[in-house]
Coordinates of C-alpha atoms in Angstrom, one line a residue:
X1 CA -10.5 3.7 0.8
X2 CA -11.4 5.8 -2.3
X3 CA -11.3 3.8 -5.5
X4 CA -9.1 6.4 -7.1
X5 CA -6.4 5.8 -4.4
X6 CA -4.3 2.6 -4.6
X7 CA -1.6 1.0 -2.5
X8 CA 0.9 -1.4 -4.1
X9 CA 4.1 -2.5 -2.7
X10 CA 5.4 -2.6 -6.3
X11 CA 4.5 1.2 -7.0
X12 CA 6.2 4.0 -5.3
X13 CA 7.4 1.5 -2.4
X14 CA 3.8 1.0 -1.1
X15 CA 2.9 4.6 -0.8
X16 CA -0.6 5.5 -1.6
X17 CA -0.9 6.9 -5.2
X18 CA -3.4 8.0 -7.7
X19 CA -4.8 4.8 -9.5
X20 CA -3.2 4.3 -12.7
X21 CA -0.3 6.7 -12.1
X22 CA 2.8 6.8 -10.0
X23 CA 1.8 10.1 -8.4
X24 CA 1.7 9.8 -4.6
X25 CA -1.0 11.3 -2.6
X26 CA 1.6 13.1 -0.5
X27 CA 2.8 14.9 -3.6
X28 CA -0.8 16.4 -4.4
X29 CA -1.5 17.3 -0.9
X30 CA 2.2 18.9 -0.5
X31 CA 1.7 20.7 -3.8
X32 CA -1.4 22.3 -2.5
X33 CA 0.1 23.0 1.0
X34 CA 2.9 24.7 -0.9
X35 CA 0.6 27.0 -2.8
X36 CA 0.1 25.3 -6.2
X37 CA -3.3 25.5 -7.7
X38 CA -5.5 22.7 -8.7
X39 CA -5.0 23.5 -12.3
X40 CA -1.2 23.6 -11.9
X41 CA -1.4 20.2 -10.2
X42 CA -3.6 18.7 -12.8
X43 CA -1.2 20.1 -15.3
X44 CA 2.0 19.0 -13.5
X45 CA 1.0 15.7 -12.7
X46 CA -1.5 14.6 -15.1
X47 CA -4.3 14.1 -12.8
X48 CA -7.9 15.3 -12.5
X49 CA -9.8 17.4 -10.1
X50 CA -11.5 14.3 -8.9
X51 CA -8.0 12.7 -8.3
X52 CA -7.1 15.8 -6.2
X53 CA -10.3 15.4 -4.2
X54 CA -9.7 11.8 -3.6
X55 CA -6.1 12.6 -2.6
X56 CA -7.7 15.2 -0.1
X57 CA -10.2 12.7 1.3
X58 CA -7.6 10.3 1.8
X59 CA -5.3 12.3 3.7
X60 CA -8.4 13.6 5.9
X61 CA -9.3 9.9 6.6
X62 CA -5.7 9.2 7.5
X63 CA -5.5 12.1 10.0
X64 CA -8.8 11.3 11.3
X65 CA -7.9 7.7 12.1
X66 CA -4.4 8.4 13.4
X67 CA -3.2 7.2 16.7
X68 CA -3.7 9.7 19.6
X69 CA -0.8 11.9 20.1
X70 CA 0.3 10.5 23.5
X71 CA 0.8 7.1 21.7
X72 CA 3.0 8.7 19.0
X73 CA 5.1 10.6 21.7
X74 CA 5.6 7.4 23.5
X75 CA 6.9 5.6 20.4
X76 CA 9.1 8.5 19.5
X77 CA 10.5 8.6 23.1
X78 CA 11.4 4.7 22.5
X79 CA 13.0 5.2 19.2
X80 CA 15.0 8.1 20.5
X81 CA 16.0 6.2 23.6
X82 CA 14.9 8.6 25.9
X83 CA 12.0 6.2 27.1
X84 CA 12.7 2.7 27.9
X85 CA 10.9 0.1 25.9
X86 CA 7.7 -1.2 27.4
X87 CA 6.9 -4.5 28.8
X88 CA 4.1 -6.7 27.4
X89 CA 1.5 -5.4 30.1
X90 CA 2.3 -1.8 29.3
X91 CA 1.9 -2.3 25.7
X92 CA -1.6 -4.0 26.1
X93 CA -2.6 -1.2 28.6
X94 CA -1.7 1.3 25.8
X95 CA -3.7 -0.4 23.0
X96 CA -6.7 -0.6 25.4
X97 CA -6.4 3.1 26.1
X98 CA -6.2 3.7 22.5
X99 CA -9.3 1.6 21.9
X100 CA -11.1 3.4 24.7
X101 CA -10.2 7.0 23.3
X102 CA -11.1 5.8 19.8
X103 CA -14.3 3.7 20.2
X104 CA -15.4 4.7 23.8

């Protein structure tokens, strides 16, 4: 993880933030996605261009290391009650499938 990003349970409920601030990474990325310029984000949130780059790098790494979509769909189905909870053998199989997809 980039040294400009920190995660602390006592700050913003453990969400990743720019070190030394209470500005969540999601707020920076969301601001950019919403059309804010880098200068606007720097001014609005008191961060630097390097902080913005670190937030984008963190978000990129998070996406790159995310569980496969199939795993997410399974979890959401269980949470919604549309899929029965799996037994232990099924969970172990899913974990192994994820490892195989990610690491080969």
